[in-house]
Amino acid sequence: MSKNISSIVVMMQSLEDFKKEIKSKEIYISKLLEEKRNNDNLKGLLQEFIGELNENLECPIKYGMLIDPVITPYGTTYDRVWLERHLILNKNDPMTKLRLNKKNLIPNL
């Protein structure tokens, strides 16, 4: 009978060790999932930042990257070449429709 008791004690100890191992793995998996969520959040923030950056670097006339950015007195940034082309036929700011002279353009670097 003492052999049976010692076998039960060994089995109980093995069970306790197994429970500790499972708990340790649960904690590890939980940390991995949290890290993945953080990475997903960071990825989303980076994509949002890149989108905003692209919007801020895009000329509202040609919808392309600003090469030689200039800002008008009204606060809008355009690519110089495209704005000057616009001003040949139209003497106003394309966004505000207010009068605009090429001499009032300021480099926006």
mmCIF file of N, CA and C in Angstrom:
data_model
loop_
_atom_site.group_PDB
_atom_site.id
_atom_site.type_symbol
_atom_site.label_atom_id
_atom_site.label_comp_id
_atom_site.label_asym_id
_atom_site.label_seq_id
_atom_site.Cartn_x
_atom_site.Cartn_y
_atom_site.Cartn_z
ATOM 1 N N MET A 1 0.799 -1.190 0.000
ATOM 2 C CA MET A 1 0.000 0.000 0.000
ATOM 3 C C MET A 1 0.851 1.267 0.000
ATOM 4 N N SER A 2 1.979 1.237 0.689
ATOM 5 C CA SER A 2 2.862 2.400 0.694
ATOM 6 C C SER A 2 3.430 2.664 -0.693
ATOM 7 N N LYS A 3 3.551 1.591 -1.468
ATOM 8 C CA LYS A 3 4.008 1.754 -2.848
ATOM 9 C C LYS A 3 2.951 2.521 -3.646
ATOM 10 N N ASN A 4 1.702 2.233 -3.428
ATOM 11 C CA ASN A 4 0.609 2.929 -4.103
ATOM 12 C C ASN A 4 0.568 4.399 -3.697
ATOM 13 N N ILE A 5 0.781 4.666 -2.423
ATOM 14 C CA ILE A 5 0.768 6.044 -1.934
ATOM 15 C C ILE A 5 1.928 6.821 -2.548
ATOM 16 N N SER A 6 3.101 6.205 -2.582
ATOM 17 C CA SER A 6 4.250 6.902 -3.162
ATOM 18 C C SER A 6 4.042 7.125 -4.652
ATOM 19 N N SER A 7 3.389 6.208 -5.339
ATOM 20 C CA SER A 7 3.084 6.383 -6.767
ATOM 21 C C SER A 7 2.112 7.542 -6.957
ATOM 22 N N ILE A 8 1.119 7.636 -6.054
ATOM 23 C CA ILE A 8 0.151 8.721 -6.122
ATOM 24 C C ILE A 8 0.838 10.058 -5.857
ATOM 25 N N VAL A 9 1.747 10.092 -4.900
ATOM 26 C CA VAL A 9 2.486 11.325 -4.586
ATOM 27 C C VAL A 9 3.320 11.747 -5.793
ATOM 28 N N VAL A 10 3.978 10.799 -6.422
ATOM 29 C CA VAL A 10 4.792 11.095 -7.609
ATOM 30 C C VAL A 10 3.899 11.606 -8.738
ATOM 31 N N MET A 11 2.754 10.980 -8.902
ATOM 32 C CA MET A 11 1.827 11.417 -9.955
ATOM 33 C C MET A 11 1.287 12.814 -9.667
ATOM 34 N N MET A 12 0.989 13.091 -8.411
ATOM 35 C CA MET A 12 0.496 14.414 -8.038
ATOM 36 C C MET A 12 1.564 15.471 -8.267
ATOM 37 N N GLN A 13 2.798 15.133 -7.937
ATOM 38 C CA GLN A 13 3.904 16.072 -8.161
ATOM 39 C C GLN A 13 4.083 16.316 -9.663
ATOM 40 N N SER A 14 3.975 15.250 -10.446
ATOM 41 C CA SER A 14 4.082 15.388 -11.898
ATOM 42 C C SER A 14 2.952 16.257 -12.438
ATOM 43 N N LEU A 15 1.761 16.070 -11.873
ATOM 44 C CA LEU A 15 0.618 16.875 -12.278
ATOM 45 C C LEU A 15 0.839 18.347 -11.939
ATOM 46 N N GLU A 16 1.365 18.632 -10.758
ATOM 47 C CA GLU A 16 1.665 20.008 -10.355
ATOM 48 C C GLU A 16 2.726 20.620 -11.274
ATOM 49 N N ASP A 17 3.749 19.848 -11.591
ATOM 50 C CA ASP A 17 4.795 20.323 -12.515
ATOM 51 C C ASP A 17 4.198 20.620 -13.889
ATOM 52 N N PHE A 18 3.307 19.749 -14.339
ATOM 53 C CA PHE A 18 2.652 19.931 -15.633
ATOM 54 C C PHE A 18 1.801 21.206 -15.626
ATOM 55 N N LYS A 19 1.056 21.436 -14.526
ATOM 56 C CA LYS A 19 0.239 22.646 -14.398
ATOM 57 C C LYS A 19 1.110 23.900 -14.461
ATOM 58 N N LYS A 20 2.262 23.851 -13.789
ATOM 59 C CA LYS A 20 3.183 25.004 -13.803
ATOM 60 C C LYS A 20 3.701 25.247 -15.217
ATOM 61 N N GLU A 21 4.015 24.168 -15.906
ATOM 62 C CA GLU A 21 4.515 24.294 -17.283
ATOM 63 C C GLU A 21 3.444 24.896 -18.192
ATOM 64 N N ILE A 22 2.199 24.431 -18.047
ATOM 65 C CA ILE A 22 1.086 24.960 -18.831
ATOM 66 C C ILE A 22 0.903 26.447 -18.537
ATOM 67 N N LYS A 23 0.922 26.812 -17.252
ATOM 68 C CA LYS A 23 0.744 28.211 -16.854
ATOM 69 C C LYS A 23 1.851 29.070 -17.463
ATOM 70 N N SER A 24 3.080 28.562 -17.426
ATOM 71 C CA SER A 24 4.212 29.282 -18.009
ATOM 72 C C SER A 24 4.006 29.485 -19.514
ATOM 73 N N LYS A 25 3.521 28.464 -20.189
ATOM 74 C CA LYS A 25 3.276 28.572 -21.631
ATOM 75 C C LYS A 25 2.113 29.510 -21.918
ATOM 76 N N GLU A 26 1.091 29.509 -21.055
ATOM 77 C CA GLU A 26 -0.028 30.442 -21.223
ATOM 78 C C GLU A 26 0.460 31.877 -21.108
ATOM 79 N N ILE A 27 1.323 32.135 -20.137
ATOM 80 C CA ILE A 27 1.875 33.480 -19.954
ATOM 81 C C ILE A 27 2.694 33.866 -21.184
ATOM 82 N N TYR A 28 3.508 32.945 -21.683
ATOM 83 C CA TYR A 28 4.335 33.199 -22.859
ATOM 84 C C TYR A 28 3.451 33.509 -24.072
ATOM 85 N N ILE A 29 2.409 32.712 -24.283
ATOM 86 C CA ILE A 29 1.501 32.924 -25.417
ATOM 87 C C ILE A 29 0.765 34.252 -25.266
ATOM 88 N N SER A 30 0.355 34.567 -24.045
ATOM 89 C CA SER A 30 -0.310 35.840 -23.788
ATOM 90 C C SER A 30 0.603 37.015 -24.144
ATOM 91 N N LYS A 31 1.869 36.910 -23.781
ATOM 92 C CA LYS A 31 2.837 37.968 -24.107
ATOM 93 C C LYS A 31 3.043 38.074 -25.617
ATOM 94 N N LEU A 32 3.094 36.926 -26.289
ATOM 95 C CA LEU A 32 3.238 36.933 -27.750
ATOM 96 C C LEU A 32 2.038 37.606 -28.415
ATOM 97 N N LEU A 33 0.834 37.294 -27.926
ATOM 98 C CA LEU A 33 -0.377 37.903 -28.491
ATOM 99 C C LEU A 33 -0.401 39.407 -28.246
ATOM 100 N N GLU A 34 0.029 39.824 -27.065
ATOM 101 C CA GLU A 34 0.089 41.261 -26.757
ATOM 102 C C GLU A 34 1.099 41.956 -27.670
ATOM 103 N N GLU A 35 2.240 41.311 -27.873
ATOM 104 C CA GLU A 35 3.264 41.870 -28.759
ATOM 105 C C GLU A 35 2.724 41.984 -30.188
ATOM 106 N N LYS A 36 1.989 40.972 -30.648
ATOM 107 C CA LYS A 36 1.401 41.015 -31.988
ATOM 108 C C LYS A 36 0.402 42.161 -32.092
ATOM 109 N N ARG A 37 -0.453 42.336 -31.068
ATOM 110 C CA ARG A 37 -1.410 43.452 -31.071
ATOM 111 C C ARG A 37 -0.675 44.782 -31.136
ATOM 112 N N ASN A 38 0.396 44.909 -30.356
ATOM 113 C CA ASN A 38 1.182 46.145 -30.376
ATOM 114 C C ASN A 38 1.797 46.376 -31.748
ATOM 115 N N ASN A 39 2.301 45.299 -32.364
ATOM 116 C CA ASN A 39 2.887 45.412 -33.705
ATOM 117 C C ASN A 39 1.822 45.791 -34.728
ATOM 118 N N ASP A 40 0.626 45.200 -34.599
ATOM 119 C CA ASP A 40 -0.471 45.538 -35.511
ATOM 120 C C ASP A 40 -0.871 47.000 -35.341
ATOM 121 N N ASN A 41 -0.927 47.458 -34.082
ATOM 122 C CA ASN A 41 -1.250 48.863 -33.820
ATOM 123 C C ASN A 41 -0.187 49.773 -34.422
ATOM 124 N N LEU A 42 1.078 49.409 -34.229
ATOM 125 C CA LEU A 42 2.179 50.203 -34.779
ATOM 126 C C LEU A 42 2.114 50.219 -36.300
ATOM 127 N N LYS A 43 1.821 49.072 -36.877
ATOM 128 C CA LYS A 43 1.707 48.987 -38.339
ATOM 129 C C LYS A 43 0.594 49.905 -38.838
ATOM 130 N N GLY A 44 -0.545 49.887 -38.141
ATOM 131 C CA GLY A 44 -1.661 50.757 -38.509
ATOM 132 C C GLY A 44 -1.293 52.226 -38.394
ATOM 133 N N LEU A 45 -0.594 52.584 -37.310
ATOM 134 C CA LEU A 45 -0.170 53.974 -37.122
ATOM 135 C C LEU A 45 0.804 54.406 -38.210
ATOM 136 N N LEU A 46 1.729 53.511 -38.574
ATOM 137 C CA LEU A 46 2.687 53.830 -39.638
ATOM 138 C C LEU A 46 1.981 54.007 -40.978
ATOM 139 N N GLN A 47 1.014 53.154 -41.275
ATOM 140 C CA GLN A 47 0.267 53.285 -42.532
ATOM 141 C C GLN A 47 -0.514 54.596 -42.556
ATOM 142 N N GLU A 48 -1.096 54.956 -41.424
ATOM 143 C CA GLU A 48 -1.833 56.219 -41.335
ATOM 144 C C GLU A 48 -0.889 57.406 -41.520
ATOM 145 N N PHE A 49 0.289 57.332 -40.886
ATOM 146 C CA PHE A 49 1.287 58.404 -41.003
ATOM 147 C C PHE A 49 1.751 58.540 -42.447
ATOM 148 N N ILE A 50 2.028 57.426 -43.099
ATOM 149 C CA ILE A 50 2.482 57.463 -44.498
ATOM 150 C C ILE A 50 1.399 58.052 -45.389
ATOM 151 N N GLY A 51 0.141 57.693 -45.129
ATOM 152 C CA GLY A 51 -0.969 58.256 -45.897
ATOM 153 C C GLY A 51 -1.058 59.766 -45.734
ATOM 154 N N GLU A 52 -0.937 60.223 -44.484
ATOM 155 C CA GLU A 52 -0.979 61.670 -44.231
ATOM 156 C C GLU A 52 0.223 62.364 -44.855
ATOM 157 N N LEU A 53 1.373 61.728 -44.769
ATOM 158 C CA LEU A 53 2.581 62.306 -45.359
ATOM 159 C C LEU A 53 2.413 62.441 -46.865
ATOM 160 N N ASN A 54 1.880 61.412 -47.505
ATOM 161 C CA ASN A 54 1.652 61.470 -48.951
ATOM 162 C C ASN A 54 0.675 62.584 -49.311
ATOM 163 N N GLU A 55 -0.373 62.738 -48.493
ATOM 164 C CA GLU A 55 -1.335 63.812 -48.753
ATOM 165 C C GLU A 55 -0.667 65.179 -48.650
ATOM 166 N N ASN A 56 0.230 65.327 -47.691
ATOM 167 C CA ASN A 56 0.899 66.615 -47.489
ATOM 168 C C ASN A 56 1.971 66.881 -48.531
ATOM 169 N N LEU A 57 2.411 65.858 -49.216
ATOM 170 C CA LEU A 57 3.440 66.021 -50.240
ATOM 171 C C LEU A 57 2.858 65.971 -51.650
ATOM 172 N N GLU A 58 1.543 66.083 -51.745
ATOM 173 C CA GLU A 58 0.870 65.968 -53.034
ATOM 174 C C GLU A 58 0.325 67.326 -53.474
ATOM 175 N N CYS A 59 0.573 67.661 -54.720
ATOM 176 C CA CYS A 59 0.066 68.910 -55.282
ATOM 177 C C CYS A 59 -1.424 68.754 -55.584
ATOM 178 N N PRO A 60 -2.261 69.676 -55.074
ATOM 179 C CA PRO A 60 -3.693 69.561 -55.325
ATOM 180 C C PRO A 60 -4.105 69.858 -56.777
ATOM 181 N N ILE A 61 -3.178 70.322 -57.592
ATOM 182 C CA ILE A 61 -3.501 70.561 -59.001
ATOM 183 C C ILE A 61 -3.235 69.301 -59.820
ATOM 184 N N LYS A 62 -2.050 68.749 -59.684
ATOM 185 C CA LYS A 62 -1.689 67.584 -60.508
ATOM 186 C C LYS A 62 -1.842 66.254 -59.779
ATOM 187 N N TYR A 63 -2.117 66.284 -58.465
ATOM 188 C CA TYR A 63 -2.253 65.081 -57.646
ATOM 189 C C TYR A 63 -1.040 64.179 -57.764
ATOM 190 N N GLY A 64 0.121 64.787 -57.733
ATOM 191 C CA GLY A 64 1.378 64.055 -57.744
ATOM 192 C C GLY A 64 2.318 64.662 -56.713
ATOM 193 N N MET A 65 3.456 64.054 -56.571
ATOM 194 C CA MET A 65 4.448 64.481 -55.590
ATOM 195 C C MET A 65 4.920 65.905 -55.873
ATOM 196 N N LEU A 66 5.053 66.687 -54.813
ATOM 197 C CA LEU A 66 5.579 68.055 -54.947
ATOM 198 C C LEU A 66 7.068 67.996 -55.283
ATOM 199 N N ILE A 67 7.456 68.678 -56.341
ATOM 200 C CA ILE A 67 8.863 68.726 -56.744
ATOM 201 C C ILE A 67 9.484 70.041 -56.272
ATOM 202 N N ASP A 68 8.811 71.132 -56.569
ATOM 203 C CA ASP A 68 9.273 72.473 -56.176
ATOM 204 C C ASP A 68 8.107 73.158 -55.443
ATOM 205 N N PRO A 69 7.898 72.805 -54.171
ATOM 206 C CA PRO A 69 6.720 73.316 -53.465
ATOM 207 C C PRO A 69 6.781 74.814 -53.176
ATOM 208 N N VAL A 70 5.647 75.477 -53.403
ATOM 209 C CA VAL A 70 5.500 76.897 -53.058
ATOM 210 C C VAL A 70 4.190 77.029 -52.286
ATOM 211 N N ILE A 71 4.159 78.001 -51.379
ATOM 212 C CA ILE A 71 2.947 78.244 -50.606
ATOM 213 C C ILE A 71 2.393 79.601 -50.999
ATOM 214 N N THR A 72 1.083 79.681 -51.062
ATOM 215 C CA THR A 72 0.429 80.943 -51.414
ATOM 216 C C THR A 72 0.185 81.745 -50.142
ATOM 217 N N PRO A 73 -0.141 83.015 -50.280
ATOM 218 C CA PRO A 73 -0.489 83.804 -49.091
ATOM 219 C C PRO A 73 -1.723 83.254 -48.362
ATOM 220 N N TYR A 74 -2.471 82.382 -49.028
ATOM 221 C CA TYR A 74 -3.683 81.811 -48.443
ATOM 222 C C TYR A 74 -3.417 80.485 -47.732
ATOM 223 N N GLY A 75 -2.156 80.033 -47.763
ATOM 224 C CA GLY A 75 -1.766 78.855 -46.993
ATOM 225 C C GLY A 75 -1.786 77.522 -47.701
ATOM 226 N N THR A 76 -2.038 77.510 -48.996
ATOM 227 C CA THR A 76 -2.060 76.249 -49.734
ATOM 228 C C THR A 76 -0.715 76.046 -50.427
ATOM 229 N N THR A 77 -0.216 74.814 -50.383
ATOM 230 C CA THR A 77 1.043 74.478 -51.044
ATOM 231 C C THR A 77 0.754 73.778 -52.364
ATOM 232 N N TYR A 78 1.459 74.235 -53.399
ATOM 233 C CA TYR A 78 1.345 73.663 -54.743
ATOM 234 C C TYR A 78 2.743 73.394 -55.283
ATOM 235 N N ASP A 79 2.792 72.600 -56.342
ATOM 236 C CA ASP A 79 4.033 72.474 -57.086
ATOM 237 C C ASP A 79 4.152 73.716 -57.978
ATOM 238 N N ARG A 80 5.297 74.373 -57.938
ATOM 239 C CA ARG A 80 5.480 75.649 -58.639
ATOM 240 C C ARG A 80 5.109 75.564 -60.119
ATOM 241 N N VAL A 81 5.604 74.568 -60.810
ATOM 242 C CA VAL A 81 5.367 74.455 -62.259
ATOM 243 C C VAL A 81 3.867 74.398 -62.557
ATOM 244 N N TRP A 82 3.146 73.573 -61.814
ATOM 245 C CA TRP A 82 1.721 73.408 -62.081
ATOM 246 C C TRP A 82 0.921 74.645 -61.698
ATOM 247 N N LEU A 83 1.310 75.302 -60.605
ATOM 248 C CA LEU A 83 0.595 76.515 -60.216
ATOM 249 C C LEU A 83 0.861 77.635 -61.224
ATOM 250 N N GLU A 84 2.101 77.759 -61.678
ATOM 251 C CA GLU A 84 2.408 78.811 -62.653
ATOM 252 C C GLU A 84 1.678 78.550 -63.970
ATOM 253 N N ARG A 85 1.549 77.277 -64.355
ATOM 254 C CA ARG A 85 0.770 76.958 -65.560
ATOM 255 C C ARG A 85 -0.689 77.364 -65.376
ATOM 256 N N HIS A 86 -1.200 77.082 -64.197
ATOM 257 C CA HIS A 86 -2.586 77.455 -63.891
ATOM 258 C C HIS A 86 -2.759 78.971 -63.959
ATOM 259 N N LEU A 87 -1.784 79.705 -63.436
ATOM 260 C CA LEU A 87 -1.891 81.163 -63.364
ATOM 261 C C LEU A 87 -1.784 81.844 -64.734
ATOM 262 N N ILE A 88 -1.311 81.120 -65.744
ATOM 263 C CA ILE A 88 -1.258 81.690 -67.093
ATOM 264 C C ILE A 88 -2.682 81.954 -67.592
ATOM 265 N N LEU A 89 -3.576 81.021 -67.340
ATOM 266 C CA LEU A 89 -4.963 81.152 -67.808
ATOM 267 C C LEU A 89 -5.914 81.706 -66.746
ATOM 268 N N ASN A 90 -5.610 81.439 -65.491
ATOM 269 C CA ASN A 90 -6.474 81.857 -64.385
ATOM 270 C C ASN A 90 -5.636 82.687 -63.412
ATOM 271 N N LYS A 91 -6.118 83.796 -63.041
ATOM 272 C CA LYS A 91 -5.350 84.679 -62.152
ATOM 273 C C LYS A 91 -5.760 84.518 -60.687
ATOM 274 N N ASN A 92 -6.276 83.329 -60.354
ATOM 275 C CA ASN A 92 -6.695 83.125 -58.976
ATOM 276 C C ASN A 92 -6.153 81.803 -58.421
ATOM 277 N N ASP A 93 -6.168 81.708 -57.110
ATOM 278 C CA ASP A 93 -5.743 80.494 -56.406
ATOM 279 C C ASP A 93 -6.751 79.386 -56.733
ATOM 280 N N PRO A 94 -6.286 78.215 -57.170
ATOM 281 C CA PRO A 94 -7.212 77.145 -57.542
ATOM 282 C C PRO A 94 -8.114 76.664 -56.400
ATOM 283 N N MET A 95 -7.660 76.772 -55.169
ATOM 284 C CA MET A 95 -8.448 76.297 -54.040
ATOM 285 C C MET A 95 -9.373 77.378 -53.495
ATOM 286 N N THR A 96 -8.836 78.564 -53.263
ATOM 287 C CA THR A 96 -9.629 79.624 -52.621
ATOM 288 C C THR A 96 -10.373 80.498 -53.617
ATOM 289 N N LYS A 97 -9.923 80.460 -54.883
ATOM 290 C CA LYS A 97 -10.486 81.299 -55.957
ATOM 291 C C LYS A 97 -10.201 82.791 -55.741
ATOM 292 N N LEU A 98 -9.304 83.102 -54.801
ATOM 293 C CA LEU A 98 -8.917 84.494 -54.564
ATOM 294 C C LEU A 98 -7.809 84.883 -55.529
ATOM 295 N N ARG A 99 -7.730 86.144 -55.831
ATOM 296 C CA ARG A 99 -6.713 86.670 -56.748
ATOM 297 C C ARG A 99 -5.323 86.252 -56.258
ATOM 298 N N LEU A 100 -4.492 85.827 -57.213
ATOM 299 C CA LEU A 100 -3.154 85.363 -56.855
ATOM 300 C C LEU A 100 -2.155 85.796 -57.915
ATOM 301 N N ASN A 101 -1.059 86.372 -57.453
ATOM 302 C CA ASN A 101 0.009 86.800 -58.339
ATOM 303 C C ASN A 101 1.208 85.883 -58.108
ATOM 304 N N LYS A 102 1.851 85.509 -59.189
ATOM 305 C CA LYS A 102 3.021 84.637 -59.146
ATOM 306 C C LYS A 102 4.108 85.196 -58.223
ATOM 307 N N LYS A 103 4.169 86.507 -58.079
ATOM 308 C CA LYS A 103 5.192 87.149 -57.241
ATOM 309 C C LYS A 103 4.965 86.892 -55.743
ATOM 310 N N ASN A 104 3.752 86.488 -55.398
ATOM 311 C CA ASN A 104 3.424 86.237 -53.993
ATOM 312 C C ASN A 104 3.712 84.817 -53.541
ATOM 313 N N LEU A 105 4.279 84.007 -54.416
ATOM 314 C CA LEU A 105 4.563 82.607 -54.052
ATOM 315 C C LEU A 105 5.853 82.531 -53.244
ATOM 316 N N ILE A 106 5.816 81.732 -52.196
ATOM 317 C CA ILE A 106 6.971 81.599 -51.312
ATOM 318 C C ILE A 106 7.420 80.137 -51.338
ATOM 319 N N PRO A 107 8.729 79.874 -51.511
ATOM 320 C CA PRO A 107 9.208 78.478 -51.456
ATOM 321 C C PRO A 107 8.789 77.832 -50.131
ATOM 322 N N ASN A 108 8.321 76.610 -50.208
ATOM 323 C CA ASN A 108 7.860 75.888 -49.030
ATOM 324 C C ASN A 108 8.650 74.584 -48.913
ATOM 325 N N LEU A 109 9.827 74.705 -48.349
ATOM 326 C CA LEU A 109 10.701 73.531 -48.240
ATOM 327 C C LEU A 109 10.534 72.799 -46.949
#
